[in-house]
XYZ file of C-alpha atoms in Angstrom:
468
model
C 23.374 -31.096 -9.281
C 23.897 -33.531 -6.292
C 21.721 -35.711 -5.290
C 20.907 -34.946 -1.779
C 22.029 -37.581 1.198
C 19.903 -38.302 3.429
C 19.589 -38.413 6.937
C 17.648 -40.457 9.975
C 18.371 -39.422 13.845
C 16.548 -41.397 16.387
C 16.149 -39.603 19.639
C 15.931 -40.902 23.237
C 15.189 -39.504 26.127
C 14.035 -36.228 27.741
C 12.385 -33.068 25.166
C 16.052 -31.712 25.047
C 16.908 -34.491 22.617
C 14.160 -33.813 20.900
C 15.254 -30.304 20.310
C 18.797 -31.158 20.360
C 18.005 -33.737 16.848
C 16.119 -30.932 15.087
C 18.966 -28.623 15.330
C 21.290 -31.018 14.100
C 19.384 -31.409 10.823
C 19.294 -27.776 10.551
C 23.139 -27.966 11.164
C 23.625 -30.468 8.401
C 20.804 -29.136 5.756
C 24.006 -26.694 4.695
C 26.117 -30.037 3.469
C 23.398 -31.610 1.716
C 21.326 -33.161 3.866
C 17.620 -33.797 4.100
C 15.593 -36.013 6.590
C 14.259 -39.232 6.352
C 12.331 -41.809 8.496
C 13.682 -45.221 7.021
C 16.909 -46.412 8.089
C 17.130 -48.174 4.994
C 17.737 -45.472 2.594
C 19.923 -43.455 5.056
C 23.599 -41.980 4.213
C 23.476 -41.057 8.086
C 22.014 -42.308 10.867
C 22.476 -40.598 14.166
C 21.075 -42.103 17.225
C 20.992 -39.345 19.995
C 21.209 -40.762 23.272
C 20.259 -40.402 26.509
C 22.220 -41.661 29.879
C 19.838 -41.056 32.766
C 18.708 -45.150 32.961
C 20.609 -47.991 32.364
C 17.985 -49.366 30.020
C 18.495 -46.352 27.849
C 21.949 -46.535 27.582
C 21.772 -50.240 26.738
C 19.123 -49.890 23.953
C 21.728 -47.993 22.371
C 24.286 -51.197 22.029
C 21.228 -52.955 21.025
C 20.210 -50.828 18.211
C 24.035 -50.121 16.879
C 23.936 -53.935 16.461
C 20.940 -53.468 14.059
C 22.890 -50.732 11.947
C 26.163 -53.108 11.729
C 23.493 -55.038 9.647
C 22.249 -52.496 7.603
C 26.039 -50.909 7.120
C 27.170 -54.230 5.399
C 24.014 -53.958 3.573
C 24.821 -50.614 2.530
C 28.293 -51.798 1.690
C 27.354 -54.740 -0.093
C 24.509 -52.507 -2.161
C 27.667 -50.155 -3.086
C 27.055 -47.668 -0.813
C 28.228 -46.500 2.224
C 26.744 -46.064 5.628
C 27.896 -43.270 8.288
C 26.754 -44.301 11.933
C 27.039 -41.371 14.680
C 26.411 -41.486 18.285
C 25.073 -38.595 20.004
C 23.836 -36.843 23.359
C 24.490 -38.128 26.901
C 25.497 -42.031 26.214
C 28.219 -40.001 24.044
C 29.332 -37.687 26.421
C 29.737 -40.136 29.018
C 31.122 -43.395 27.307
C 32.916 -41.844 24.505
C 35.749 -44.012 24.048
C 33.618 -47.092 25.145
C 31.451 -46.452 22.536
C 34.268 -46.801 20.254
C 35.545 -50.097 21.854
C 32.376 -51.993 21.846
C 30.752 -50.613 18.620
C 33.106 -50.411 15.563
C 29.975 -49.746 13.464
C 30.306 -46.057 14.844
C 32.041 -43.984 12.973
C 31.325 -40.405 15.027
C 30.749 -39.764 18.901
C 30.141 -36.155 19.518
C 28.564 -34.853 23.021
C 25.475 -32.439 23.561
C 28.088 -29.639 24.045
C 29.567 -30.254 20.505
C 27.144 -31.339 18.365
C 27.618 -27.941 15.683
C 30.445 -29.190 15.648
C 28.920 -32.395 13.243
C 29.900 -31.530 9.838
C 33.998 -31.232 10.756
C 33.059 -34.274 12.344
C 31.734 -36.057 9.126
C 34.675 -34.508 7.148
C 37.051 -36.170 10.142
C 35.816 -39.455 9.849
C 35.599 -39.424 6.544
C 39.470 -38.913 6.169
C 40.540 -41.213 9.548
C 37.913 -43.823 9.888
C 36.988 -42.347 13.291
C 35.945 -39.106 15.128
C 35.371 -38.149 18.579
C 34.622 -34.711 20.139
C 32.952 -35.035 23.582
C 34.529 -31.762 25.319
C 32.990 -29.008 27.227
C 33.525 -26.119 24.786
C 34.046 -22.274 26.128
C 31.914 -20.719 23.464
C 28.454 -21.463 23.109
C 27.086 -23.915 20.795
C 23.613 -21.894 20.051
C 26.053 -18.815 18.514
C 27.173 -21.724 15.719
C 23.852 -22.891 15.149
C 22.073 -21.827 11.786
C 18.635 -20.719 11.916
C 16.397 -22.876 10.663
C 14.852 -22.628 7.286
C 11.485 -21.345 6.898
C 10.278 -24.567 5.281
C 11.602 -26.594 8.303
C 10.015 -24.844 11.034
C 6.314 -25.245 9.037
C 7.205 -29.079 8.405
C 7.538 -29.700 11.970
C 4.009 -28.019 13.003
C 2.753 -25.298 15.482
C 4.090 -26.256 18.750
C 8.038 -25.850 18.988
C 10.268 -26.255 21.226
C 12.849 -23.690 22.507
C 16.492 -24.042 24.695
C 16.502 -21.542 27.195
C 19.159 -23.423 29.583
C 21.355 -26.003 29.858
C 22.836 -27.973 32.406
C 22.797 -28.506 36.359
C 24.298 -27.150 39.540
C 22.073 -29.685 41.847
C 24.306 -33.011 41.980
C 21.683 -35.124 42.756
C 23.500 -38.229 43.739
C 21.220 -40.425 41.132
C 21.647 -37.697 37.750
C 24.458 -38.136 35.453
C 23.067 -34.689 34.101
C 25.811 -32.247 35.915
C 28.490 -35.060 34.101
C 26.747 -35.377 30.730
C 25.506 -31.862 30.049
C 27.534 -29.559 32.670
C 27.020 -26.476 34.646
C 23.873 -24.283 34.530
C 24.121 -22.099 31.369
C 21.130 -19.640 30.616
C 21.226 -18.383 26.922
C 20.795 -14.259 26.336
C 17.145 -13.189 26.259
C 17.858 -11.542 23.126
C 18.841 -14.689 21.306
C 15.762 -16.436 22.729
C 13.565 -13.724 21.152
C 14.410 -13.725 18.088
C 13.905 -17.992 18.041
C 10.938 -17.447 19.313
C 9.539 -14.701 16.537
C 11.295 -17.033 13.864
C 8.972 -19.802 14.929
C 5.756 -16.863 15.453
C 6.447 -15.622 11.838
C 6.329 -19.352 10.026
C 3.304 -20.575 11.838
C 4.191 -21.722 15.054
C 1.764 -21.092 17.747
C 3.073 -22.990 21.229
C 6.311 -22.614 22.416
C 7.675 -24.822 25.240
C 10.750 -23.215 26.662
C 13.058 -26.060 28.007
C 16.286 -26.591 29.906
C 17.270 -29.067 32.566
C 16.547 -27.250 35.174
C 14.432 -24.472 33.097
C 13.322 -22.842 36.120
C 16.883 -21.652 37.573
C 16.810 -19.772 34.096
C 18.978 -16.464 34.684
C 20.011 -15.196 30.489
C 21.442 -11.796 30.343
C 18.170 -9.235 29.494
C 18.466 -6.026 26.887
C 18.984 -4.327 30.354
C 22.037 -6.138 30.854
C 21.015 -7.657 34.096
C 19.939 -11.063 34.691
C 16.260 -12.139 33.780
C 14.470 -14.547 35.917
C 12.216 -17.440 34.144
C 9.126 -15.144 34.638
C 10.482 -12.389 33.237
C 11.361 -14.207 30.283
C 7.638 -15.451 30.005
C 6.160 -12.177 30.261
C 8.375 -10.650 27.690
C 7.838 -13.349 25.274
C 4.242 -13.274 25.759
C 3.960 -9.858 23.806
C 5.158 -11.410 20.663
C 2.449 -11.960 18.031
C 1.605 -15.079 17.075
C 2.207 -16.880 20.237
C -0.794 -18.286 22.048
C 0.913 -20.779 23.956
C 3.898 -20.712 26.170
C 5.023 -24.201 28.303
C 8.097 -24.733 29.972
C 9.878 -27.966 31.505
C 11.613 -29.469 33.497
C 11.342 -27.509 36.938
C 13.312 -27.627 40.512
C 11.011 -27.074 43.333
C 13.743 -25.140 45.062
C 13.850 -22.421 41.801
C 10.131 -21.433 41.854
C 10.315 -17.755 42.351
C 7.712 -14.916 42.612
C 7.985 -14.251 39.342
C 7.039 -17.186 38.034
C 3.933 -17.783 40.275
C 3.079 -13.978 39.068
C 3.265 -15.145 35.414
C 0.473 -17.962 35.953
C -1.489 -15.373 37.861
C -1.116 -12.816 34.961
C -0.605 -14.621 31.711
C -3.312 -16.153 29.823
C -1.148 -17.344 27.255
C 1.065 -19.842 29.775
C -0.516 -22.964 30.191
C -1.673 -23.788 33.584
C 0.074 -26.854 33.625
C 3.574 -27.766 35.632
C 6.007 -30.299 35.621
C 7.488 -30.505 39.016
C 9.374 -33.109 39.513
C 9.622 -34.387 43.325
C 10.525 -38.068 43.066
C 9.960 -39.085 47.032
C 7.783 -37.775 49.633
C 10.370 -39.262 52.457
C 12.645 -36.332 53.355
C 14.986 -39.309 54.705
C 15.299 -40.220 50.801
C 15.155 -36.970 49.761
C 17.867 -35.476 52.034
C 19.867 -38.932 50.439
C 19.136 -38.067 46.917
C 20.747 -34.395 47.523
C 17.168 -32.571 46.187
C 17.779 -29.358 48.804
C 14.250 -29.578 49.670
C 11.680 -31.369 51.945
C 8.594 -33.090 51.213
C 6.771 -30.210 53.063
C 8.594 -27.157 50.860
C 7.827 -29.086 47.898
C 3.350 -29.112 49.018
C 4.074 -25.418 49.876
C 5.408 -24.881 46.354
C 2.656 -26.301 45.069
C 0.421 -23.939 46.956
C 1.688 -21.184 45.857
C 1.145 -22.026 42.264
C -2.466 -23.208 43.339
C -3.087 -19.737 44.956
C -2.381 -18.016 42.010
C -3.813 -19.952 39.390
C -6.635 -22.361 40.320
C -7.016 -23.865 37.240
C -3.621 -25.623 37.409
C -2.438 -29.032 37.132
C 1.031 -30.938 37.512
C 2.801 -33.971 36.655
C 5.944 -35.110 38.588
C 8.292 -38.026 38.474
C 8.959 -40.882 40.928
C 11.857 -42.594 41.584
C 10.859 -45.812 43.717
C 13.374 -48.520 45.280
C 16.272 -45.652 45.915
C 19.401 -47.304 48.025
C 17.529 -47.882 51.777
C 13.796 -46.999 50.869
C 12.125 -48.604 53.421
C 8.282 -49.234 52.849
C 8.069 -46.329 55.435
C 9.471 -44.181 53.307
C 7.611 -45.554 50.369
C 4.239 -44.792 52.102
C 5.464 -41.051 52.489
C 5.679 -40.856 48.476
C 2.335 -42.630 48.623
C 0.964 -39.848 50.752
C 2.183 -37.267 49.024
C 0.471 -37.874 45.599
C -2.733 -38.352 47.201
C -2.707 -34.977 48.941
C -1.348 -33.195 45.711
C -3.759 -35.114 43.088
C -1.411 -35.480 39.552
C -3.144 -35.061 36.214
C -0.106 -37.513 35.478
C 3.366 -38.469 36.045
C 6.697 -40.786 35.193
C 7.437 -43.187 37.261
C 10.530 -45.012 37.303
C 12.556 -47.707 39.311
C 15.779 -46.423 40.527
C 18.961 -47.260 38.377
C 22.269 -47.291 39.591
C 24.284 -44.544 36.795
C 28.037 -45.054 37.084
C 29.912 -42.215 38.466
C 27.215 -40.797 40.533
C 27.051 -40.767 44.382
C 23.908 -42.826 44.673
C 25.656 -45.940 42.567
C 27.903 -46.624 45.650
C 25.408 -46.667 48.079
C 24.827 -49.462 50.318
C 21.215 -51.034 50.763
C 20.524 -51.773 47.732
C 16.524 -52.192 47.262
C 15.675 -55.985 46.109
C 14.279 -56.082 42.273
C 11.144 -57.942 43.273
C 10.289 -55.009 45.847
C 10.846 -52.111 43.234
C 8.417 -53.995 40.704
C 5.706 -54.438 43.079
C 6.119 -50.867 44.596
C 6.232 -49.206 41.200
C 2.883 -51.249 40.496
C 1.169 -49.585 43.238
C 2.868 -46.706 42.420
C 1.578 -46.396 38.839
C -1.934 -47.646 40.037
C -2.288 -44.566 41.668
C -1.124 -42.257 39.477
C -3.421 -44.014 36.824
C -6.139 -43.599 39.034
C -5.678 -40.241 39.482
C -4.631 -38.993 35.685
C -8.160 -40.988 34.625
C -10.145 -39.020 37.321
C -8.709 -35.764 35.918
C -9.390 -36.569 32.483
C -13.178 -37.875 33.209
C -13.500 -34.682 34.814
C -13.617 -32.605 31.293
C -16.303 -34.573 29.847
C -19.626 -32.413 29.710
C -16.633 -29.270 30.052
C -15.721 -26.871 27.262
C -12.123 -26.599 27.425
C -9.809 -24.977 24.124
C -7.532 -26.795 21.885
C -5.067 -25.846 19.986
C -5.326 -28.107 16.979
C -1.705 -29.196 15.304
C -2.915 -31.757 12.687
C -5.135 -34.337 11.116
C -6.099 -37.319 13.147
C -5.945 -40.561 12.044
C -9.412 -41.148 10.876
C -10.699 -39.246 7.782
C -12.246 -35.748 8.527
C -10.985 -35.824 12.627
C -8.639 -33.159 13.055
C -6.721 -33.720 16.832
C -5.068 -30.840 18.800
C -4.377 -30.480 23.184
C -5.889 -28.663 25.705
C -4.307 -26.881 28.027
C -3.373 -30.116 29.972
C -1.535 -31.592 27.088
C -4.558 -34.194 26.651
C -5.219 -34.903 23.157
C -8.540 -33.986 21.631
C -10.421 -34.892 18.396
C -13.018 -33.257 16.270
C -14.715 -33.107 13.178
C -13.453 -30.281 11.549
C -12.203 -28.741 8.246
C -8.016 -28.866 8.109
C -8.290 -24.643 8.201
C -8.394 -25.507 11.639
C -5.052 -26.027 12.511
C -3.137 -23.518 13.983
C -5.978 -21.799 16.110
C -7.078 -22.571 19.959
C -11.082 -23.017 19.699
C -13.456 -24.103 22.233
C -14.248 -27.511 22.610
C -17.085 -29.249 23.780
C -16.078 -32.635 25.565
C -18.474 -35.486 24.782
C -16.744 -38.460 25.834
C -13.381 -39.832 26.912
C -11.629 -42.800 24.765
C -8.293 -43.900 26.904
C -6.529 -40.850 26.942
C -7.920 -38.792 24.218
C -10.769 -36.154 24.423
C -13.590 -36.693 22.095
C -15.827 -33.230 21.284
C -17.471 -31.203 18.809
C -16.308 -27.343 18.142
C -18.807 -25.089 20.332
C -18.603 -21.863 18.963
C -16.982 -19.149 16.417
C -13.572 -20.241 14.997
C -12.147 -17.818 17.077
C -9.559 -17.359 20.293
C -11.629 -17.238 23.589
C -10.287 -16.005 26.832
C -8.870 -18.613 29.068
C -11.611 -17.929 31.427
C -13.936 -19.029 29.101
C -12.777 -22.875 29.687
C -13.715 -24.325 33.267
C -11.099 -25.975 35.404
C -11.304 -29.720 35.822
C -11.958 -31.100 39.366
C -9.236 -33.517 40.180
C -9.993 -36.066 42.905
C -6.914 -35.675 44.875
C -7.942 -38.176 47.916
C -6.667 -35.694 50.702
């Protein structure tokens, strides 16, 4: 029998590369494959890339330097080293890839990436493979399932493609170039993921998609299926407790997704909405289809039908001609809507995109010092929001041991992290906690009651501090 190779994928990047790197094991399992998390005894190492920041895209050169080290190491040891390039950085700089890196042996794109083990076979015979097209069919129909023992390994919270691509052009996303048009996958097909995962344990599911919320996959009744929809269907299936999804346009929240947080105890009353200024002068330059005023009456309209809701957001600060003006609007903004937490990011100039060509270019110096204060707030505000559960019960659904002996750590609703002293029989359910203190970011409690699943009602809302 064959040994079996082994293989190491380091992900960048948004939760879609996350996904998009456990499917690829499951796509190579079938050849032989098993994971590991030492490059050093790795047959393959795929690094699965993401383009949206410069910094991201050059960590990749960086890191392919490393491996050109451990490949002559390999060779030197009598074995041999395959090095594959994945995700966005792929899609967009295919053949550059291949000019500056002759370490890599394989660039494949998001689109193509069931397409890896033709790929292997490729290089394997010409020294070199490439496949970063758009394909007609759908890469999820290729897919295998994944193995029973996987989906336990990984824990209770998975993570589930719904959609791909964008239709927004913002003129700062390389996301319409590297991933393509909006593609919504068939509500059947999302089902049965979904009661794979149910059936081997999982308990959270976090539906994702660039833009998750312009969702629109054919339904059993052959008719399109808003995101809601989708949520409320999926919320009948057994075994699910929790259901998450990211990332969100403001301009794609529909009734039937505020209806789901009214109606759903099972969907976590927390949203990420991204907004990334609160100048509509920057925002109508960025492309985002929506004022700084639609985006505060989206958020109403969540807040009107679920008051214990929270969001997150990302900020994009020193965009081409940001004035401080327009910086102070972006200012205002987050301390009218209060954040339980957000990314924050200085702009970076993506080539191809609309935005990279743009005169007024915002000094260095000025982006570091506005990001500081931007951050500062945000910090301010996320700590508020997270002092606000201690002496609150709030339930956790508890994933795995912690790192001290007899501490078992799970998140609340909010995604904060909370510990406990507590049996390992534990994980898997969503008990009440009683909040004792906070430690940086990470709940500290005690169980407070029956091992069993309360009500959502049963945990009170945290005040947030919001400053308006």
């Amino acid at each position: 029998m064959n040994e079996p190779r082994k293989l190491h994928i380091k992900s960048y990047g948004c939760q879609m590369n996350v996904y998009d790197a456990q499917r690829m094991v499951d796509t190579l399992a079938p050849e032989g494959f098993v994971e590991t998390a030492a490059v050093d005894d790795a047959d393959l190492v795929i690094l699965n890339t993401c383009h949206i920041r410069e910094k991201a895209a050059e960590k990749v050169y960086s890191e392919l330097g490393r491996l050109r080290e451990a490949k002559d190491e390999a060779r030197r040891a009598g074995r041999a080293l395959t090095v594959a390039v994945a995700g966005c950085v792929a899609q967009a700089e295919g053949e550059e890839i291949i000019r500056r890196a002759p370490v890599v042996d394989v660039v494949v794109g998001p689109q193509s990436y069931h397409h890896l083990p033709q790929l292997l076979a490729r290089a394997r015979q010409d020294g070199r493979a490439l496949d970063t097209e758009f394909p007609l069919d759908d890469k999820f129909q290729h897919l295998p399932a994944p193995r029973p023992d996987t989906i336990r390994a990984r824990g209770v919270s998975a993570f589930v493609t719904v959609q791909e691509g964008c239709d927004k052009f913002c003129t700062f996303c390389v996301v319409p170039y590297t991933r393509g048009a909006e593609v919504s996958r068939p509500v059947k097909r999302i089902v049965e993921d979904v009661r794979r995962l149910a059936d081997n344990g999982v308990r959270e599911i976090t539906l994702i998609g660039q833009n998750v919320n312009a969702f629109h996959g054919e339904g059993p009744d052959g008719r399109p299926w808003p995101l809601g929809r989708l949520l409320e269907h999926l919320a009948t299936i057994e075994g699910i407790a929790r259901l998450r999804y990211s990332t969100s346009h403001p301009r794609d929240v529909d009734d039937s997704l505020i209806a789901a947080h009214r109606d759903l105890p099972s969907l976590m009353p927390f949203v990420h909405l991204p907004v990334q200024s609160g100048s509509d002068r920057i925002l109508a330059a960025m492309n985002r289809k929506h004022t700084a005023d639609d985006y505060r009456r989206v958020i109403d309209r969540f807040r009107a039908a679920c008051s214990q809701i929270a969001f997150s957001s990302d900020f994009i600060v020193g965009f081409p001609g940001e004035s401080e003006e327009d910086f102070a609007a972006t200012l205002a903004l987050i301390e009218q809507i209060g954040y339980a937490g957000a990314y924050s990011f200085k702009y970076s100039p993506r080539p191809g995109t609309p935005a990279a060509e743009m005169p007024e270019m915002v000094a260095t110096a000025v982006m570091d010092e506005r990001l500081a204060r931007l951050q500062d707030l945000i910090d301010r505000q996320q700590a508020a929001f997270n002092a606000a559960m201690v002496g609150q019960t709030v339930d956790v659904l508890f994933e795995r041991d912690a790192r001290y002996p007899g501490q078992i750590v799970g998140r609340t609703a909010y995604l904060q992290p909370a510990h406990v002293l507590a049996p390992p029989d534990i994980i898997g359910q969503v008990l009440p906690v009683a909040v004792d203190r906070l430690e940086r970011y990470s709940l500290i409690g005690q169980l407070a009651g029956p091992q069993q699943i309360p009500p959502r009602s049963a945990s009170a809302s945290p005040t947030v501090s919001t400053g308006a």
